[in-house]
Coordinates of C-alpha atoms and ligand atoms in Angstrom, one line a residue:
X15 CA 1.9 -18.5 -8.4
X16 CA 3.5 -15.8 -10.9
X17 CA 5.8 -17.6 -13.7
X18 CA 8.9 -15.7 -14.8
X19 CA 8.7 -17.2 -18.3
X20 CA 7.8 -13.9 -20.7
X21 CA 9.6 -12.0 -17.4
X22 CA 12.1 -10.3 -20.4
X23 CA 9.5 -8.3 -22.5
X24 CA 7.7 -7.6 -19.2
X25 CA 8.5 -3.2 -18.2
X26 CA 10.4 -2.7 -15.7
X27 CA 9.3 -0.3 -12.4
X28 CA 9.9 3.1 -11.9
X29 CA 9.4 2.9 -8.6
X30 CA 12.1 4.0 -6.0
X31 CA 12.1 1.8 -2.9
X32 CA 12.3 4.3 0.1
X33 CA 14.2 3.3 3.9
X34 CA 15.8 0.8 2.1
X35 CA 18.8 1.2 4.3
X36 CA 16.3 0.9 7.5
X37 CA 14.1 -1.7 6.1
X38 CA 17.4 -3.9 5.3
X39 CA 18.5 -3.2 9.4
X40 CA 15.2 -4.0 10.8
X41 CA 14.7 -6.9 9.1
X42 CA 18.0 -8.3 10.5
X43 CA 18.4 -11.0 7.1
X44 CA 20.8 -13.8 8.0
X45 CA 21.6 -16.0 5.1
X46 CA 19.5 -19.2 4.6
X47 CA 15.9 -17.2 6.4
X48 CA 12.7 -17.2 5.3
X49 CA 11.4 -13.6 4.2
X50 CA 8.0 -12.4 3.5
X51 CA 7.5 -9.1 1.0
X52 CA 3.6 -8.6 1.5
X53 CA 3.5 -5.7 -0.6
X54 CA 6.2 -6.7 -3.1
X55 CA 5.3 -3.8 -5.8
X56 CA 8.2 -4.0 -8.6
X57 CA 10.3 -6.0 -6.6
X58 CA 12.4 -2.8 -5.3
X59 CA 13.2 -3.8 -1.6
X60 CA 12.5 -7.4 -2.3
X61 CA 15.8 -7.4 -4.6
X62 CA 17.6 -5.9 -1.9
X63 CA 17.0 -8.8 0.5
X64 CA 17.1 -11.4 -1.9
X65 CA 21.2 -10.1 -1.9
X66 CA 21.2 -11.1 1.6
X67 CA 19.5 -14.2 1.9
X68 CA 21.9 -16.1 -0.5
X69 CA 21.4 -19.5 -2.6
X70 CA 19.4 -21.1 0.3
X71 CA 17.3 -18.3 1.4
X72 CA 13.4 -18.1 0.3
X73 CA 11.5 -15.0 -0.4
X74 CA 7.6 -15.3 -0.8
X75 CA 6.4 -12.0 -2.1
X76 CA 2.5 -11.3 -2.3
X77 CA 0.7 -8.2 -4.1
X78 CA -2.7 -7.7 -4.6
X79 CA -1.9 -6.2 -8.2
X80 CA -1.3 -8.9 -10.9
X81 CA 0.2 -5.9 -13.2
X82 CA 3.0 -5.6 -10.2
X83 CA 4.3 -9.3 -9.9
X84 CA 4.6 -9.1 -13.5
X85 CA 7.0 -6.2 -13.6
X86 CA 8.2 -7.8 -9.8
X87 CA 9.0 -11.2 -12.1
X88 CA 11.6 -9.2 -14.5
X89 CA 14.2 -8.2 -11.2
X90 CA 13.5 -11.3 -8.8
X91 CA 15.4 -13.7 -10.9
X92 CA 16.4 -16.2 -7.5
X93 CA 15.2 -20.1 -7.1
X94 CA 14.2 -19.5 -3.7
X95 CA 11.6 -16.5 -4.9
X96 CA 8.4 -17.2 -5.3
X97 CA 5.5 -14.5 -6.4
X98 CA 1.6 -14.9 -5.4
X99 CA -1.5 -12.8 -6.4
X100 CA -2.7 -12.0 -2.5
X101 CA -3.2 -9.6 -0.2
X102 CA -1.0 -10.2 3.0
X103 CA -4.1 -10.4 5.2
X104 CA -4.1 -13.9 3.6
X105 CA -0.4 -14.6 4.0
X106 CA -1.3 -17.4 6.7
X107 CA -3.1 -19.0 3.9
X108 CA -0.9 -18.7 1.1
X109 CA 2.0 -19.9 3.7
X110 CA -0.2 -23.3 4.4
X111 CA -0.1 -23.9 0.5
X112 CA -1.8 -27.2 0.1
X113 CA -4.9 -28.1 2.1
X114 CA -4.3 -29.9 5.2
X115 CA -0.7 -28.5 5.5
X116 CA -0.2 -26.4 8.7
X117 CA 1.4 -23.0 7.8
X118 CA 5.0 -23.1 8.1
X119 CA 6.3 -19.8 9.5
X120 CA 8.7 -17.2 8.6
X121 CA 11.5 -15.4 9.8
X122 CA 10.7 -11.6 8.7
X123 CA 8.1 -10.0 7.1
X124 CA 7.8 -6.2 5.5
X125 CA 5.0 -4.3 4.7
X126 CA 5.2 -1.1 2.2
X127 CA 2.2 0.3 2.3
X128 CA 0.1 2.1 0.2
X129 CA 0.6 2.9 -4.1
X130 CA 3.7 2.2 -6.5
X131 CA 4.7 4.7 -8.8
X132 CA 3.9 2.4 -11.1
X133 CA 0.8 2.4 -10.1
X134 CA 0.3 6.4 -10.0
X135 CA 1.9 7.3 -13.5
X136 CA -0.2 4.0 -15.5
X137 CA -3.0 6.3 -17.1
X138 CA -5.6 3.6 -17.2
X139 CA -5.6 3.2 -13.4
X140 CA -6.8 6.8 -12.7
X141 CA -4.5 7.4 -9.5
X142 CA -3.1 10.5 -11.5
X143 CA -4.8 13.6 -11.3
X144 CA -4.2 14.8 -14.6
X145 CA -5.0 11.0 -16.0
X146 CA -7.9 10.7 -19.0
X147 CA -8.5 6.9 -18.2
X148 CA -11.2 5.6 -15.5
X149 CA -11.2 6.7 -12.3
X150 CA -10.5 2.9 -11.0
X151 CA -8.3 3.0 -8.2
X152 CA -8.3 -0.6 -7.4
X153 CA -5.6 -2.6 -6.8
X154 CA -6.8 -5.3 -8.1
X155 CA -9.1 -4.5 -11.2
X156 CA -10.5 -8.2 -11.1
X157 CA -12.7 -7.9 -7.9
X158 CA -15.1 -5.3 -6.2
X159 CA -15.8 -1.9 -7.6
X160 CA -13.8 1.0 -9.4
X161 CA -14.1 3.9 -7.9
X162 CA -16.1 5.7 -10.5
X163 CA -19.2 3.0 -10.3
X164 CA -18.9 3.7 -6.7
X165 CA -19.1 7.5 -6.9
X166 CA -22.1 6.9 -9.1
X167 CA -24.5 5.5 -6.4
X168 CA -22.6 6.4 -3.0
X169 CA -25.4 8.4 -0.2
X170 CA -23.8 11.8 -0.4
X171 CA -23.6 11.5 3.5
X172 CA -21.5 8.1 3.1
X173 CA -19.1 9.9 0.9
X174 CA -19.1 12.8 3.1
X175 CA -18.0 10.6 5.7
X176 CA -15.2 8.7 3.6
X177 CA -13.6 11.7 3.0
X178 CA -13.5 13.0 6.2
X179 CA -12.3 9.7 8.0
X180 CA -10.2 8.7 5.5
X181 CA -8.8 12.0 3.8
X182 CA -8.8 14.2 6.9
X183 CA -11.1 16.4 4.3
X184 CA -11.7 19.5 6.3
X185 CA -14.2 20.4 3.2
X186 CA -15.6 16.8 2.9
X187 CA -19.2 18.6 3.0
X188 CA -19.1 20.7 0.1
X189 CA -17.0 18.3 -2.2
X190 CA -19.2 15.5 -1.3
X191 CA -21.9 17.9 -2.1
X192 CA -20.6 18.7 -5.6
X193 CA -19.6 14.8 -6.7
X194 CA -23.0 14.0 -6.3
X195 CA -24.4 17.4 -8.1
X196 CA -22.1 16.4 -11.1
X197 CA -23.8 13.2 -11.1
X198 CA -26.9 13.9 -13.6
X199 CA -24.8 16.2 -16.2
X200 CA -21.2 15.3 -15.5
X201 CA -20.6 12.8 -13.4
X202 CA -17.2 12.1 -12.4
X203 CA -15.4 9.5 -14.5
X204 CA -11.5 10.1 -14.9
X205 CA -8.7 11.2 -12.6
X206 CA -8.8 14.7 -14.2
X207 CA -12.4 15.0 -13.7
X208 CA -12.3 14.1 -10.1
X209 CA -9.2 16.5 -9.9
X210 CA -11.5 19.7 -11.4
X211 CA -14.5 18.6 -9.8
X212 CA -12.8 18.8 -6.2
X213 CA -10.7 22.3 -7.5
X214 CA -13.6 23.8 -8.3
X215 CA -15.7 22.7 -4.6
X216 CA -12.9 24.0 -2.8
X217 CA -11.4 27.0 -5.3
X218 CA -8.4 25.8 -6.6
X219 CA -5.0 25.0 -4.3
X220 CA -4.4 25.3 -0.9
X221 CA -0.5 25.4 -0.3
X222 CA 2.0 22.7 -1.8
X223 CA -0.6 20.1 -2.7
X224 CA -3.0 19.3 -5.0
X225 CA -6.6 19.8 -3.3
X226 CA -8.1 16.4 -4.6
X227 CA -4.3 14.9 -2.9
X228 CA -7.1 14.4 0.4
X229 CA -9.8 13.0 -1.7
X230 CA -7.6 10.4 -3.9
X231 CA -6.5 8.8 -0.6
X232 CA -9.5 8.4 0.7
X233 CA -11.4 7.1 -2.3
X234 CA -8.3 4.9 -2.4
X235 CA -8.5 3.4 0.5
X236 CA -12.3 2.9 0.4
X237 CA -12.9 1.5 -3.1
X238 CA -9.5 -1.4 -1.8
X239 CA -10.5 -1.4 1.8
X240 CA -6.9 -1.0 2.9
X241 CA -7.5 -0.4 6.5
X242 CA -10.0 -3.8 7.1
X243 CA -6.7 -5.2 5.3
X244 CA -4.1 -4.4 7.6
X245 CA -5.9 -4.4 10.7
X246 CA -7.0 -8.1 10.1
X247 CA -3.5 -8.7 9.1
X248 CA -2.2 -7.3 12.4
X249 CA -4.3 -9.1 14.3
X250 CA -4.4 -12.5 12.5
X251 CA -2.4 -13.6 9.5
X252 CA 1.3 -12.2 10.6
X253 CA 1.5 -12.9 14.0
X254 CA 0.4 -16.8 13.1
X255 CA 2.9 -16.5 10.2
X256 CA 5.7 -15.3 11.9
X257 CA 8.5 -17.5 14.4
X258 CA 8.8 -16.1 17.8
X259 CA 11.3 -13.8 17.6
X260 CA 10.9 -13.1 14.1
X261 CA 10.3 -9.5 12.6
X262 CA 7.6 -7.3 11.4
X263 CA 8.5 -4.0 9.2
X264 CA 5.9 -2.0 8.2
X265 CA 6.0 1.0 6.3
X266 CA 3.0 3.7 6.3
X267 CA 2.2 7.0 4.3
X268 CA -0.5 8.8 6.7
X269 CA -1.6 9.1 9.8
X270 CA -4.1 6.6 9.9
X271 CA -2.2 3.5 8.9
X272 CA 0.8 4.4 11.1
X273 CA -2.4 4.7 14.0
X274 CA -3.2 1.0 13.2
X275 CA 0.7 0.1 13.4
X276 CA 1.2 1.8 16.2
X277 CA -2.0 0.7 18.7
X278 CA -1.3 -3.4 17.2
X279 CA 2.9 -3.4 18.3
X280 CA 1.8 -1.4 21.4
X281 CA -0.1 -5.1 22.2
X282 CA 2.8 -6.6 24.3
X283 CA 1.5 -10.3 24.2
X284 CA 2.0 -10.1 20.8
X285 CA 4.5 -7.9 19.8
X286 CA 7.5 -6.2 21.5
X287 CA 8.3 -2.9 19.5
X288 CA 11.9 -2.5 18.3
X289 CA 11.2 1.1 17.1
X290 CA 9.4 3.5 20.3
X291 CA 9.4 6.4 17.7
X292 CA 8.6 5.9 14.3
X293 CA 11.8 6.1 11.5
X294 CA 11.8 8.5 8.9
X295 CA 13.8 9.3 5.7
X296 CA 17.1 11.8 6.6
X297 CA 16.9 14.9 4.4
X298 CA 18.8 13.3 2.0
X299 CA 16.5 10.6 1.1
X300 CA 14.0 13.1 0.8
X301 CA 15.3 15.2 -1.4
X302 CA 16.4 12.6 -3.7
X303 CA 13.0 11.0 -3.3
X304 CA 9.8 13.6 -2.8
X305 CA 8.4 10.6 -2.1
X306 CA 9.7 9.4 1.1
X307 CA 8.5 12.7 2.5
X308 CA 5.5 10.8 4.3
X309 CA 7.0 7.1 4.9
X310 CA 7.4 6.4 8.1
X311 CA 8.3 3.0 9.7
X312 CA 8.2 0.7 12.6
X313 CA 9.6 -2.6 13.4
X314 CA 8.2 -4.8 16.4
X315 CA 9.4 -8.8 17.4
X316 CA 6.8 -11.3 16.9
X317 CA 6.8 -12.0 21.1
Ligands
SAM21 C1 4.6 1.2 -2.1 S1 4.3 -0.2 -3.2 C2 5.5 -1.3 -2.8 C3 6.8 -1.1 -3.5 C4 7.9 -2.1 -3.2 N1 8.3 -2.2 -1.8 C5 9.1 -1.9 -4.1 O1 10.2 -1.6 -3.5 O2 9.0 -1.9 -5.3 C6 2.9 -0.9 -2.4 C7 2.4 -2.2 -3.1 O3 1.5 -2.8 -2.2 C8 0.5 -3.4 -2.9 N2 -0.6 -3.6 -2.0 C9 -1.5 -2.7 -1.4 N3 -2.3 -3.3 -0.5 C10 -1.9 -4.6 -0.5 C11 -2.4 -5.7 0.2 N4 -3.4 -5.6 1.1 N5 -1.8 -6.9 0.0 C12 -0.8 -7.0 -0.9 N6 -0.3 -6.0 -1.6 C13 -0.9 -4.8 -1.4 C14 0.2 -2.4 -4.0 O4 -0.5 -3.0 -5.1 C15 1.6 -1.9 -4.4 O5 2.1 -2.7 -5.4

């Protein structure tokens, strides 16, 4: 569990929560409920419910990142907030606590998926494609392998294939070709190298994004294994950790994770969908936040 004690010197995010206006409706807070932030980042929509649960409310939140319950630990200042270094695909566990306990369940839980922009502007992570620190990528830094080691040794057909499942790379062939070409003189160690590397497979932009935009999600989501994550999660750890009747929000950022969402509410002895399309942002949101562009989100009843 994460203390608040040096909370004060900690930085404080950057990040601007997105639907928070939807996220706070869906959940349906009521004073004195237990809430679950899997993904609590810097603590953005986790504050906002915190307002609504009052004195006798609890919030568990859970990242994966250590470096974001610190900064979460500066903003959640509330005795019924507690902070834990897991991914949510363990929330069942964390929720059991001591050994022998059975997991007591919870009233609500949100997901928001995907990368802070804490995360994306710390140069040392290498989520930034104009960053000079190692290409890591991990959320958490303490377990499995940065991105950059895995680039070293990946089969160039294996990479192929990441990008093209996972980044919807219609040029995963030649980039995958040229990461591994760039291995014996250059290899690819840095955002900004992956960034020139993948400009310079595919000749420079191709409309409003970046052309390595494709190939940082997908490395992303390979080097964490994001989808195992919330698939397992879907299927095991919140339904077990959640009352019947209680609520699951879940935020996405592309295609593929909204897929996920979408086929595990669709499951109707499970969950009964609150959302049949998915929400997004109004063009205000988005134009105050670029950001909330891709976020889409869907709320289903634990059945
Ligand atoms: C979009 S941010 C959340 C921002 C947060 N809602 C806020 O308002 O500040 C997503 C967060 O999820 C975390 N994360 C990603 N996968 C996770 C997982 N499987 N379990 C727990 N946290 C995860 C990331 O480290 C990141 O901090």
């Amino acid at each position: 569990m994460i203390e608040r004690s040096d909370a004060e010197k900690l930085p404080r995010s950057c990040h601007i929560p997105v639907l928070v206006a939807e996220v706070l409706e869906w959940l349906c807070v009521r004073p004195g409920q237990r809430i679950v932030d899997g993904t609590v980042g810097g603590g953005g929509h986790a504050s906002r419910i915190l307002d609504q649960l009052g004195r006798d409310g609890r919030l568990l939140g859970l990242d994966r990142d250590p470096a974001m319950l610190e900064m979460a630990a500066t903003v959640l200042d509330h005795p019924g907030c507690s902070l834990h270094h897991a991914s949510y695909s363990q929330l069942a566990n964390v929720l059991s606590g001591e050994a022998g306990r059975p997991p007591c369940e919870v009233d609500a839980i949100l997901l928001d998926l995907g990368l802070s922009s804490d995360q994306l502007s710390d140069e040392g992570r290498g989520f930034g494609f104009e960053h000079d620190g190692p290409l890591d990528l991990r959320f958490d830094s303490s377990c499995g392998r940065a991105a950059w080691e895995w680039l070293a040794t990946v089969e160039e057909r294996e990479l192929e294939q990441c990008l093209r499942e996972w980044g919807d790379e219609p040029e995963s062939r030649r980039i995958a070709s040229e990461l591994v070409r760039r291995r014996k003189a250059t290899p690819v160690r840095t955002g900004r190298g992956l960034a020139e590397a993948v400009s310079e497979a595919v000749g420079g932009r191709r409309g409003r994004r970046h052309p390595a935009t494709r190939v940082f999600q997908a490395l992303r989501i390979a080097v964490n294994d994001e989808l195992v994550h919330l698939e397992r999660a879907l299927s095991d750890s919140l339904p077990a950790s959640l009352v019947p009747g209680g609520r699951l929000v879940i935020i996405s950022f592309h295609s593929l994770e909204d897929r996920i969402v979408k086929r595990a509410f669709g499951k109707q002895d499970t969950w009964t969908k609150l959302t049949q399309k998915s929400v997004r942002p109004t063009p205000r949101e988005e134009r105050v936040n670029p950001r909330s562009r891709s976020a889409r989100l869907r709320a289903a009843i634990r059945a």
